[in-house]
CSV table of C-alpha atoms in Angstrom, one decimal:
chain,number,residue,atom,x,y,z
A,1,UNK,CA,0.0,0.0,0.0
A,2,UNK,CA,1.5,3.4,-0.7
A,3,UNK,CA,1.6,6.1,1.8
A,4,UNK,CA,0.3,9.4,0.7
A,5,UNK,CA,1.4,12.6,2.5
A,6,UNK,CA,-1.3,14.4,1.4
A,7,UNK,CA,-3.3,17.4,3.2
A,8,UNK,CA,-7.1,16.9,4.0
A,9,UNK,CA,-9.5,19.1,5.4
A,10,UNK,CA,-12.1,17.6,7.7
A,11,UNK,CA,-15.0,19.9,8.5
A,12,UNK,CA,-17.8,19.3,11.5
A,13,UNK,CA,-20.4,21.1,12.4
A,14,UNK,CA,-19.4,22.5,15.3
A,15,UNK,CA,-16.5,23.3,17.9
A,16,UNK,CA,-17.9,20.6,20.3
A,17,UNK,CA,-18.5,18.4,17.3
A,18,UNK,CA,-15.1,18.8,16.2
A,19,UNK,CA,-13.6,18.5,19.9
A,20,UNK,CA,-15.3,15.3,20.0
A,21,UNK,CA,-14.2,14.0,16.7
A,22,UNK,CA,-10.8,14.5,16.8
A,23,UNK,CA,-11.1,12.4,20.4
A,24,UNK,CA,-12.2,9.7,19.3
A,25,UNK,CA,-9.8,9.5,16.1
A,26,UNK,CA,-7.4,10.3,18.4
A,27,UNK,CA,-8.0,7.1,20.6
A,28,UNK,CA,-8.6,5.2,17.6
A,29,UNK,CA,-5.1,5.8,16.2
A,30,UNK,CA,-2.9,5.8,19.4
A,31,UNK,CA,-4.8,2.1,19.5
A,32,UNK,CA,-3.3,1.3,16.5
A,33,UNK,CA,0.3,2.5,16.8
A,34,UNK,CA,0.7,0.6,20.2
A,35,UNK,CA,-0.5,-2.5,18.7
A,36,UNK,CA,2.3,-2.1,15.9
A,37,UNK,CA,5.0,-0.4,17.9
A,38,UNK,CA,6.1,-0.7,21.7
A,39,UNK,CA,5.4,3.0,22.9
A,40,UNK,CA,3.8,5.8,21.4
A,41,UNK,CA,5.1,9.9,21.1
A,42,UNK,CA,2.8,12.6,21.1
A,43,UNK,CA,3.1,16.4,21.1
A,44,UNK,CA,0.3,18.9,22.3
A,45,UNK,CA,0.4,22.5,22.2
A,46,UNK,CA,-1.2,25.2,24.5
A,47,UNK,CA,-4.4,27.1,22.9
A,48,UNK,CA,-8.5,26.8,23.6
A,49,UNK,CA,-8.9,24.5,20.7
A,50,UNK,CA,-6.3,21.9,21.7
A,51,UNK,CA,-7.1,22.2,25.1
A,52,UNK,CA,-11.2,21.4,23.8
A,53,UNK,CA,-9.2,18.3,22.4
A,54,UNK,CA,-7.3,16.9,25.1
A,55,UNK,CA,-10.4,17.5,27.7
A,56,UNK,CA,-12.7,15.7,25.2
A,57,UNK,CA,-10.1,12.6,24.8
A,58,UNK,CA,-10.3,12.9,29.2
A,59,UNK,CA,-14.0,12.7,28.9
A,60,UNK,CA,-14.4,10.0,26.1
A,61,UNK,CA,-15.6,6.3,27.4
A,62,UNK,CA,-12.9,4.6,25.4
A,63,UNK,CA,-10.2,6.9,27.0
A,64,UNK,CA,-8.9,4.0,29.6
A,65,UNK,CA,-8.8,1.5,26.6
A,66,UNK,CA,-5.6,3.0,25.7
A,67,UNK,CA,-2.6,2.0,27.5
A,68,UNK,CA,-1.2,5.2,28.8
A,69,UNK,CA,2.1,4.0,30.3
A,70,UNK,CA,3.1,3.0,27.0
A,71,UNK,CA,2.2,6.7,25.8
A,72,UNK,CA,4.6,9.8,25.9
A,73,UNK,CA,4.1,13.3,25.6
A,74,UNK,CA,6.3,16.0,24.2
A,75,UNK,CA,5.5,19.8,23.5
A,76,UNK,CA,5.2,21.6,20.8
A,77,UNK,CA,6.2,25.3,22.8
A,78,UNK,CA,6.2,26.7,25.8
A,79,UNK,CA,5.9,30.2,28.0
A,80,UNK,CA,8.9,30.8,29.2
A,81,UNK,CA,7.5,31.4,33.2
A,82,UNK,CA,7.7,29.2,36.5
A,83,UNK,CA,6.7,25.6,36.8
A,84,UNK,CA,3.0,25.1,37.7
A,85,UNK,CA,2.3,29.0,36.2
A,86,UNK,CA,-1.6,29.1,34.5
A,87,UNK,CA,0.6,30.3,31.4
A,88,UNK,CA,2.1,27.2,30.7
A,89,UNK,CA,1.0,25.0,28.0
A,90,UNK,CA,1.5,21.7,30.2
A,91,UNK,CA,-0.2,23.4,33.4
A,92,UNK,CA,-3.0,23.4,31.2
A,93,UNK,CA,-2.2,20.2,29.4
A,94,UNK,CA,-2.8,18.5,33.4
A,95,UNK,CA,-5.9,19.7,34.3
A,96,UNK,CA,-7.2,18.5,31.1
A,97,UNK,CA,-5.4,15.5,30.3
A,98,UNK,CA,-2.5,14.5,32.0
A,99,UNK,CA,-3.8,14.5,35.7
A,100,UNK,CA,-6.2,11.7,35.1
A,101,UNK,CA,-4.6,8.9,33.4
A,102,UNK,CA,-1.9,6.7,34.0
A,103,UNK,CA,1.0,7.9,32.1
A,104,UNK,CA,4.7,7.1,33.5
A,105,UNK,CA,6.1,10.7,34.7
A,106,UNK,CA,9.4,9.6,33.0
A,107,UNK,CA,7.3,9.9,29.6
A,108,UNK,CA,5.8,13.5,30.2
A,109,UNK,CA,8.7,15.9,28.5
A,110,UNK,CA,8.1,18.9,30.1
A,111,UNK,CA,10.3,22.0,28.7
A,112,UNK,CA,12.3,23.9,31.7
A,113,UNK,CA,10.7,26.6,33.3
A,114,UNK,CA,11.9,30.0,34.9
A,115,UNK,CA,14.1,28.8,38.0
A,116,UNK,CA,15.0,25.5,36.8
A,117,UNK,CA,17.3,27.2,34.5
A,118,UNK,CA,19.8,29.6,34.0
A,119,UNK,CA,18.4,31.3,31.2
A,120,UNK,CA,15.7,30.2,28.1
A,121,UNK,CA,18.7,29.4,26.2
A,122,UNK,CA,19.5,27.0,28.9
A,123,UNK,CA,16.2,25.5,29.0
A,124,UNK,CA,16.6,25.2,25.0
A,125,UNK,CA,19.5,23.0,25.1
A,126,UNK,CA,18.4,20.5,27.5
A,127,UNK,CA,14.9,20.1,25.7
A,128,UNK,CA,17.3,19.8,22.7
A,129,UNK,CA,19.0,16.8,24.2
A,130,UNK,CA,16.2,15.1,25.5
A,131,UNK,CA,14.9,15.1,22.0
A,132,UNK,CA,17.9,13.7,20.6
A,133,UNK,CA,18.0,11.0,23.1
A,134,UNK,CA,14.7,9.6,21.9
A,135,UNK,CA,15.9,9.8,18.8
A,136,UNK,CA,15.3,7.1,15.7
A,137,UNK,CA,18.6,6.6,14.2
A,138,UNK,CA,20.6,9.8,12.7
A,139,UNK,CA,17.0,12.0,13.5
A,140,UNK,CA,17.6,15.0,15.9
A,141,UNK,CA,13.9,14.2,17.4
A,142,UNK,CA,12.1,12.0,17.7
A,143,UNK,CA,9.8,10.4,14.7
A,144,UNK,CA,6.0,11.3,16.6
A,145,UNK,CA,3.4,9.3,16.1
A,146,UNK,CA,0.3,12.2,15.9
A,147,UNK,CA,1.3,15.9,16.6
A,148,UNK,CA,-1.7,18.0,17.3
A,149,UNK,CA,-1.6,21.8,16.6
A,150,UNK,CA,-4.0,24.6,17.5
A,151,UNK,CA,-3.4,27.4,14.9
A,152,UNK,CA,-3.8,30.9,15.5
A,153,UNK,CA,-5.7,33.8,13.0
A,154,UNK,CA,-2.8,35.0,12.0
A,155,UNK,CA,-1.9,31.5,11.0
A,156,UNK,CA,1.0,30.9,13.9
A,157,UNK,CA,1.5,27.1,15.0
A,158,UNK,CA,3.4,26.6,18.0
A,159,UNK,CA,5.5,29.5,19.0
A,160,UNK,CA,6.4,30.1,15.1
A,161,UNK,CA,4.9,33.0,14.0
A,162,UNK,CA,4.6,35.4,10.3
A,163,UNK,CA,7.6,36.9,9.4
A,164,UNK,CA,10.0,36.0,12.3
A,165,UNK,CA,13.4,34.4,11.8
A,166,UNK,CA,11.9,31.4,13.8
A,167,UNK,CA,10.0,30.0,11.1
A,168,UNK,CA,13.2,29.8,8.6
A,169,UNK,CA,15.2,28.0,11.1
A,170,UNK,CA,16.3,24.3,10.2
A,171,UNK,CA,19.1,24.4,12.3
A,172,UNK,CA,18.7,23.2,15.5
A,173,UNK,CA,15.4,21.3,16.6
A,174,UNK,CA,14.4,24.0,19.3
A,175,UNK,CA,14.3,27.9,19.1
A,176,UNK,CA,13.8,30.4,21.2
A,177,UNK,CA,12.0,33.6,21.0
A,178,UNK,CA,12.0,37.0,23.1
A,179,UNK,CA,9.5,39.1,20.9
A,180,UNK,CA,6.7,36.8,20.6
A,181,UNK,CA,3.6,39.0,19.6
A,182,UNK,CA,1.5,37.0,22.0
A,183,UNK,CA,2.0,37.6,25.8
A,184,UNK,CA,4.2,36.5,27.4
A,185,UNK,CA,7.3,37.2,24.9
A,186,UNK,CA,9.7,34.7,25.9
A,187,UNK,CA,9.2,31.3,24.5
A,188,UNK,CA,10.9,28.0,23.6
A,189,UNK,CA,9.3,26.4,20.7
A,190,UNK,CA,10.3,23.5,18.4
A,191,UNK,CA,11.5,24.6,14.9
A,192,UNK,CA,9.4,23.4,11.9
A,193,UNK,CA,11.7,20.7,10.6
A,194,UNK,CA,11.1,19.0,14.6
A,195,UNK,CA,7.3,19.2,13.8
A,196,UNK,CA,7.5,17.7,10.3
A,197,UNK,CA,9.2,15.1,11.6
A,198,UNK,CA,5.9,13.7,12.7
A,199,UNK,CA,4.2,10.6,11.1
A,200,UNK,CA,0.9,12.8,11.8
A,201,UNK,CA,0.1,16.5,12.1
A,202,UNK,CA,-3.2,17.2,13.1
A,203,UNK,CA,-4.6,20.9,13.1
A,204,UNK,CA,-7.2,22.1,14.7
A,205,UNK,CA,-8.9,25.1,13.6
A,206,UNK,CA,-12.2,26.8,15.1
A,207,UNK,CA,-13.7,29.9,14.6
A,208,UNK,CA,-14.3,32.2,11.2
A,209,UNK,CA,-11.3,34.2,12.5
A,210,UNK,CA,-9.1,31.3,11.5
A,211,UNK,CA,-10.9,31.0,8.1
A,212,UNK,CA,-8.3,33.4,6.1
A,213,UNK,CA,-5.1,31.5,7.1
A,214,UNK,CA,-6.5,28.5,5.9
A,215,UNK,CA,-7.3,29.5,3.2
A,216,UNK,CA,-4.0,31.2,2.3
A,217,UNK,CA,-2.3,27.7,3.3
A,218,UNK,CA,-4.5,25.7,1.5
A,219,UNK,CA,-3.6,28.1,-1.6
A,220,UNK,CA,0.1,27.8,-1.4
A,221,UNK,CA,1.3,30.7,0.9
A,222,UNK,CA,4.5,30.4,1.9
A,223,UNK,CA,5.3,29.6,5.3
A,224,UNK,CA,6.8,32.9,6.0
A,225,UNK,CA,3.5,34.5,5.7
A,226,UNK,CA,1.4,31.7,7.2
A,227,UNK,CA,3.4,29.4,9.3
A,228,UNK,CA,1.0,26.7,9.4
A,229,UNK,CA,1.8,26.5,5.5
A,230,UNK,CA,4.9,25.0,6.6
A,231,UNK,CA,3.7,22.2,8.4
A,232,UNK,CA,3.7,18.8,6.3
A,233,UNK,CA,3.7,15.7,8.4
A,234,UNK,CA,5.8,12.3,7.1
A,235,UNK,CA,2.7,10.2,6.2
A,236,UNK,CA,-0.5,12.7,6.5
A,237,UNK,CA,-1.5,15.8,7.4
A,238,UNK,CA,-5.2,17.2,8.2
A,239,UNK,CA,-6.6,20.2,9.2
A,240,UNK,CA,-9.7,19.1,11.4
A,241,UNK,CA,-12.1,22.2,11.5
A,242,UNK,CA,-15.3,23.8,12.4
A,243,UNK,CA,-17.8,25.3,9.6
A,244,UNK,CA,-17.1,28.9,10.0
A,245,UNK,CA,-13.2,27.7,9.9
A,246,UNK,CA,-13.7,26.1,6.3
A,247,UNK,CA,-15.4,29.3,4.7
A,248,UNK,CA,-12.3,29.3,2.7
A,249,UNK,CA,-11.8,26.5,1.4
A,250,UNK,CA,-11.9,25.2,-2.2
A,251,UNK,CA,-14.5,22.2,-2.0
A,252,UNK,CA,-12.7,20.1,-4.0
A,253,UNK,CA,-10.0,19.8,-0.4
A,254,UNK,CA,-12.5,18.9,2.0
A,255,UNK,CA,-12.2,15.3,2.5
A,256,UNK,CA,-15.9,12.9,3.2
A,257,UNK,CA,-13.1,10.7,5.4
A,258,UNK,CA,-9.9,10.5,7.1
């Protein structure tokens, strides 16, 4: 069977709809992996829409099928503030997720926080060894299973935004950044090449706000204008979205199935 690398665009009815959806594919899939492969990698992000993800997959009835102690989690970026502040992605990531299931602390790869570390640049290079050493062979990160990205209006994924060096930047697999145009400024984030090298990116998009960068992405905008144009997982990438979210988009994209 050949393995396509194709985009798809999945539209639901709703933002609950969607949420639920992408929880239950979600299970599905990490199901799947762990019957083929001894562990599983993930990455989350920070955002409302992947936080509506993560506390649907806490709610679903099938959640304890999956084996969670065979599941790790990485990030995709992070505020650069203390441990355990509301600002930070995996603060969030526990309440709706991470809290309530059974997954090994060893496998939950937290970036540093303010007073753990010197400095962000610090906190960069450790989150850039740990990546390394969960590494498949010569990669500099790991090769994750499903990578799930909120994307913002002006078409940001991670901590990569329009028109900053960031975006650019193949040369190490995590970046920092000081001027981020979202509070707070400092951030670590991993670089795009880290994110494509993903068997699965899945983007989640709500709102009609988020309809224009689509829509630019799904036209061929380059990434320096609309980061999520960038993104292209190893085996599939799909933009999971909401009606107002897919006013954009040419109908002959949207997918009828995964």
């Amino acid at each position: 069977m050949t393995v396509t690398n194709e985009r798809r665009v999945l539209v639901h009815s709703n933002k609950e709809s969607l949420g639920a959806s992408v929880a239950a594919r979600f299970i599905t899939k990490i199901i799947d992996v762990l019957e083929e492969q001894n562990y599983a990698s993930i990455v989350v992000s920070g955002g409302s829409v992947s936080t509506l993800v993560l506390a649907a997959i806490n709610a679903s009835p099938a959640r304890d099928s999956v084996d969670w102690s065979r599941v790790s989690f990485w990030w995709a970026d992070e505020r650069w503030v203390e441990a355990g502040h509301a600002d930070r992605n995996d603060h969030q990531a526990g309440l709706d997720l991470l809290d309530h299931i059974g997954v090994d602390p060893e496998n939950v790869h937290r970036f540093g926080a303010v007073g753990e570390f010197d400095d962000v640049e610090a906190a960069a290079s450790a989150y850039r060894a740990e990546l390394q050493e969960h590494a498949q062979g010569d990669d500099a990160s790991p090769r994750f299973d499903i990578t799930l990205l909120g994307v913002g209006p002006d078409g940001h994924i991670a901590s990569l935004f329009p028109d900053k060096p960031q975006i650019r930047d193949a040369s190490s697999t995590v970046l920092t950044i000081d001027d981020s145009p979202k509070p707070p400024p400092v951030r670590l984030t991993l670089s795009l090449p880290a994110i494509n090298n993903s068997q699965r990116v899945w983007m989640i998009l709500a709102g009609a706000e988020k309809a224009s960068s689509l829509g630019l992405a799904l036209a061929g905008a380059g990434a320096d204008q609309v980061p999520v144009a960038g993104v292209k997982g190893r085996k599939r990438t799909v933009f999971f979205v909401d009606g107002d979210a897919a006013a954009e988009v040419p109908e002959n994209l949207i997918a009828s199935t995964y």
